[in-house]
């Protein structure tokens, strides 16, 4: 594990642990929400201004992120929301609750940023705390506590996962409020923890839950597709006997692997929609790849009314393969993000023990007997991690925002809950 402190800057201001972060498509804005109900919007451009591939880990001295807006989300105990369902809920109290956040850009001809305000008018910051969902324009009060938000920028759809296992899809209208586009029923048998739209595949949506399942949906029709159940991964019998680099990457994780089941902590797609990653509770990562192939399909109809063979027509099909990564994460992987850098698909994963890994996909073939997989870089943050977002990518470095709680050494409450902006070096191929 790298002993160097790779922090570039911080986003300081939250008075409680940030439970979710999200970057916009241009990776200039960062939205965060904490479990006390505060939403903050940050301009991270100052933190990245001095960043170059050569100076990222040496002489760069960027400024901290600048807070543009602060909003207090409606308190769940204020009476502003009503729970009309029949689900048993033993958590209706004033205790802090996890939140979720997303940034949605809706098309608008005048949606341009200015030097005085880098937030374009068509940018909508959506955040949830408990049952309340709030953006900069409207407030919508669904019935259950929301655990994840996913945005489909091309079709302007929003997916909301909740603690009953349901997933709702909302369609932002021109005027408030949000209209519920469709409700996906019977999604998960336990808490739905995550959701993500598959790029370049219309309204195709995937959700993950505490029931170990990743479920495919058509968000336009509410039709349920494939269900992938994640089994417990086979862990290395002797983690001291690992490939070169893996032992160093795992040396500071406490030495004891957690015994959590493989519930789904977070899911993410790459930009092409050909890769899916699911972070799991047992510290492993399920990676799925779809490879497009063209096959011939027969047509019908021969001449003279006879039953001829017909013309062969090309048809695109997707071949699915999967691979489980078992590496330095010894506790639950709660956040995953993917990005493509010069045709390299990179996966960033983070676990609650503070370990952050960068993986190059596809990974090398699995070996037998089981050995630990080796990320191209691993970093041990000095905090419990709840969420991450990628802010910058170059052929030699990734910059990510890590939200969570400092484990020790924080001098103030604000520094304990600061969001770290960290540079992770990646070796070119």
Tab-separated table of C-alpha atoms in Angstrom, residues 53-248:
chain	number	residue	atom	x	y	z
A	53	UNK	CA	0.432	14.823	-15.656
A	54	UNK	CA	3.947	15.913	-14.681
A	55	UNK	CA	3.183	17.869	-11.519
A	56	UNK	CA	0.200	16.010	-10.106
A	57	UNK	CA	2.177	14.194	-7.444
A	58	UNK	CA	5.043	16.622	-6.928
A	59	UNK	CA	4.836	20.388	-7.283
A	60	UNK	CA	1.121	20.948	-7.825
A	61	UNK	CA	-0.413	23.155	-5.134
A	62	UNK	CA	-4.056	23.545	-6.144
A	63	UNK	CA	-6.555	25.452	-4.047
A	64	UNK	CA	-9.306	23.729	-2.115
A	65	UNK	CA	-12.701	23.229	-3.702
A	66	UNK	CA	-15.006	26.251	-3.516
A	67	UNK	CA	-18.492	25.800	-2.071
A	68	UNK	CA	-21.017	27.423	-4.438
A	69	UNK	CA	-24.290	26.594	-2.710
A	70	UNK	CA	-25.479	25.148	0.586
A	71	UNK	CA	-28.992	23.843	1.112
A	72	UNK	CA	-30.650	22.215	4.102
A	73	UNK	CA	-32.775	19.268	3.058
A	74	UNK	CA	-36.204	18.934	4.672
A	75	UNK	CA	-36.078	17.060	7.962
A	76	UNK	CA	-37.963	13.769	7.863
A	77	UNK	CA	-39.450	14.463	11.283
A	78	UNK	CA	-40.788	17.903	10.287
A	79	UNK	CA	-44.114	16.573	9.052
A	80	UNK	CA	-43.376	17.662	5.472
A	81	UNK	CA	-43.590	14.102	4.185
A	82	UNK	CA	-46.233	11.456	4.693
A	83	UNK	CA	-45.682	7.715	4.685
A	84	UNK	CA	-48.819	6.085	3.294
A	85	UNK	CA	-47.486	2.600	2.809
A	86	UNK	CA	-48.081	-0.378	5.044
A	87	UNK	CA	-44.437	-1.345	5.424
A	88	UNK	CA	-43.199	-1.686	8.966
A	89	UNK	CA	-40.751	1.108	9.709
A	90	UNK	CA	-38.973	1.092	13.023
A	91	UNK	CA	-36.661	3.952	12.083
A	92	UNK	CA	-39.099	6.887	12.109
A	93	UNK	CA	-37.140	9.032	14.527
A	94	UNK	CA	-34.885	12.041	14.534
A	95	UNK	CA	-31.663	10.063	14.015
A	96	UNK	CA	-29.458	11.084	11.071
A	97	UNK	CA	-30.110	9.144	7.897
A	98	UNK	CA	-27.965	8.410	4.838
A	99	UNK	CA	-28.649	10.473	1.759
A	100	UNK	CA	-28.036	10.198	-1.975
A	101	UNK	CA	-27.194	12.773	-4.625
A	102	UNK	CA	-27.000	13.114	-8.414
A	103	UNK	CA	-26.434	15.862	-10.959
A	104	UNK	CA	-28.730	15.962	-13.993
A	105	UNK	CA	-28.167	18.202	-17.002
A	106	UNK	CA	-31.372	18.858	-18.931
A	107	UNK	CA	-31.061	20.265	-22.460
A	108	UNK	CA	-31.614	23.992	-22.748
A	109	UNK	CA	-30.391	26.412	-25.434
A	110	UNK	CA	-29.313	28.987	-22.859
A	111	UNK	CA	-27.704	26.565	-20.430
A	112	UNK	CA	-24.272	28.165	-20.291
A	113	UNK	CA	-22.059	28.898	-17.328
A	114	UNK	CA	-20.597	32.310	-16.591
A	115	UNK	CA	-17.443	33.371	-14.815
A	116	UNK	CA	-19.477	34.567	-11.850
A	117	UNK	CA	-21.654	31.469	-11.644
A	118	UNK	CA	-20.252	28.170	-13.022
A	119	UNK	CA	-23.607	26.472	-12.479
A	120	UNK	CA	-25.529	26.404	-15.804
A	121	UNK	CA	-29.263	27.118	-15.469
A	122	UNK	CA	-30.161	23.673	-16.777
A	123	UNK	CA	-28.158	21.897	-14.078
A	124	UNK	CA	-30.376	20.210	-11.522
A	125	UNK	CA	-28.867	19.025	-8.278
A	126	UNK	CA	-30.959	16.238	-6.815
A	127	UNK	CA	-30.468	15.064	-3.270
A	128	UNK	CA	-32.381	12.912	-0.828
A	129	UNK	CA	-32.529	12.500	2.907
A	130	UNK	CA	-34.982	9.948	4.184
A	131	UNK	CA	-38.195	10.384	2.199
A	132	UNK	CA	-37.484	13.858	0.905
A	133	UNK	CA	-36.082	14.454	-2.569
A	134	UNK	CA	-34.972	17.983	-3.314
A	135	UNK	CA	-33.441	19.816	-6.223
A	136	UNK	CA	-32.756	23.469	-6.856
A	137	UNK	CA	-36.208	23.951	-8.398
A	138	UNK	CA	-38.709	21.582	-6.876
A	139	UNK	CA	-39.411	19.279	-3.950
A	140	UNK	CA	-40.916	15.822	-4.303
A	141	UNK	CA	-41.823	13.689	-1.301
A	142	UNK	CA	-41.868	9.965	-2.088
A	143	UNK	CA	-43.035	7.476	0.452
A	144	UNK	CA	-39.878	5.693	1.513
A	145	UNK	CA	-36.302	6.499	2.372
A	146	UNK	CA	-34.203	6.844	-0.765
A	147	UNK	CA	-30.853	5.110	-0.775
A	148	UNK	CA	-29.551	5.895	-4.287
A	149	UNK	CA	-30.209	8.217	-7.214
A	150	UNK	CA	-29.230	7.576	-10.839
A	151	UNK	CA	-29.608	10.052	-13.712
A	152	UNK	CA	-30.135	9.284	-17.400
A	153	UNK	CA	-28.972	12.466	-19.134
A	154	UNK	CA	-30.047	11.542	-22.661
A	155	UNK	CA	-33.643	10.687	-21.750
A	156	UNK	CA	-33.895	12.922	-18.658
A	157	UNK	CA	-34.954	10.094	-16.364
A	158	UNK	CA	-34.165	9.703	-12.688
A	159	UNK	CA	-34.135	6.363	-10.856
A	160	UNK	CA	-34.636	6.281	-7.090
A	161	UNK	CA	-33.829	3.190	-5.036
A	162	UNK	CA	-35.326	2.911	-1.564
A	163	UNK	CA	-35.056	0.936	1.646
A	164	UNK	CA	-38.063	-1.277	0.871
A	165	UNK	CA	-36.385	-2.759	-2.196
A	166	UNK	CA	-38.449	-0.749	-4.683
A	167	UNK	CA	-37.103	1.394	-7.517
A	168	UNK	CA	-39.056	4.318	-8.949
A	169	UNK	CA	-38.327	6.148	-12.187
A	170	UNK	CA	-39.197	9.837	-12.390
A	171	UNK	CA	-39.433	12.053	-15.446
A	172	UNK	CA	-38.667	15.736	-14.805
A	173	UNK	CA	-41.391	17.829	-16.382
A	174	UNK	CA	-41.021	21.386	-17.632
A	175	UNK	CA	-42.839	22.642	-14.550
A	176	UNK	CA	-42.814	21.187	-11.021
A	177	UNK	CA	-43.346	18.664	-9.664
A	178	UNK	CA	-41.586	15.524	-10.827
A	179	UNK	CA	-43.921	13.074	-12.471
A	180	UNK	CA	-43.537	9.409	-11.561
A	181	UNK	CA	-42.767	7.788	-14.893
A	182	UNK	CA	-42.976	4.189	-13.747
A	183	UNK	CA	-42.654	2.177	-10.536
A	184	UNK	CA	-40.672	-1.050	-10.644
A	185	UNK	CA	-42.324	-3.530	-8.299
A	186	UNK	CA	-40.880	-6.657	-6.779
A	187	UNK	CA	-37.360	-5.471	-7.432
A	188	UNK	CA	-35.430	-6.593	-4.364
A	189	UNK	CA	-36.249	-8.678	-1.326
A	190	UNK	CA	-34.238	-6.317	0.871
A	191	UNK	CA	-32.925	-2.744	0.764
A	192	UNK	CA	-32.145	-1.501	-2.755
A	193	UNK	CA	-28.699	0.040	-2.340
A	194	UNK	CA	-27.784	1.266	-5.811
A	195	UNK	CA	-28.983	2.022	-9.324
A	196	UNK	CA	-27.352	2.900	-12.649
A	197	UNK	CA	-28.565	3.458	-16.207
A	198	UNK	CA	-26.676	1.577	-18.916
A	199	UNK	CA	-25.238	4.082	-21.408
A	200	UNK	CA	-26.262	3.810	-25.075
A	201	UNK	CA	-29.040	1.359	-24.239
A	202	UNK	CA	-32.069	3.606	-23.958
A	203	UNK	CA	-33.864	3.322	-20.631
A	204	UNK	CA	-32.099	0.129	-19.544
A	205	UNK	CA	-31.577	0.326	-15.784
A	206	UNK	CA	-29.744	-1.899	-13.308
A	207	UNK	CA	-30.295	-1.958	-9.556
A	208	UNK	CA	-28.437	-3.675	-6.727
A	209	UNK	CA	-29.605	-4.673	-3.274
A	210	UNK	CA	-28.916	-6.238	0.077
A	211	UNK	CA	-30.444	-9.453	-1.305
A	212	UNK	CA	-27.172	-10.059	-3.245
A	213	UNK	CA	-28.977	-9.399	-6.553
A	214	UNK	CA	-28.263	-7.152	-9.549
A	215	UNK	CA	-31.496	-6.746	-11.518
A	216	UNK	CA	-31.932	-5.491	-15.077
A	217	UNK	CA	-34.953	-3.310	-15.935
A	218	UNK	CA	-36.484	-1.489	-18.845
A	219	UNK	CA	-37.310	1.790	-17.124
A	220	UNK	CA	-39.680	2.791	-19.941
A	221	UNK	CA	-41.985	-0.227	-19.623
A	222	UNK	CA	-41.205	-1.534	-16.087
A	223	UNK	CA	-40.352	-4.883	-17.661
A	224	UNK	CA	-37.965	-6.960	-15.567
A	225	UNK	CA	-35.013	-8.596	-17.280
A	226	UNK	CA	-32.118	-10.731	-16.119
A	227	UNK	CA	-31.344	-11.197	-12.436
A	228	UNK	CA	-27.760	-11.843	-11.370
A	229	UNK	CA	-27.324	-13.293	-7.876
A	230	UNK	CA	-23.868	-12.678	-6.436
A	231	UNK	CA	-22.459	-15.669	-4.593
A	232	UNK	CA	-19.780	-15.376	-1.919
A	233	UNK	CA	-16.332	-15.169	-3.466
A	234	UNK	CA	-13.652	-17.746	-2.808
A	235	UNK	CA	-10.976	-15.875	-0.887
A	236	UNK	CA	-7.223	-16.543	-1.053
A	237	UNK	CA	-6.228	-19.278	1.371
A	238	UNK	CA	-2.966	-17.511	2.257
A	239	UNK	CA	-3.021	-13.773	1.611
A	240	UNK	CA	0.696	-13.475	2.365
A	241	UNK	CA	1.446	-15.548	-0.745
A	242	UNK	CA	0.243	-13.120	-3.410
A	243	UNK	CA	1.518	-11.920	-6.765
A	244	UNK	CA	4.093	-9.135	-6.743
A	245	UNK	CA	2.406	-5.868	-5.810
A	246	UNK	CA	-0.742	-7.344	-4.293
A	247	UNK	CA	0.844	-7.990	-0.893
A	248	UNK	CA	2.156	-4.424	-0.741
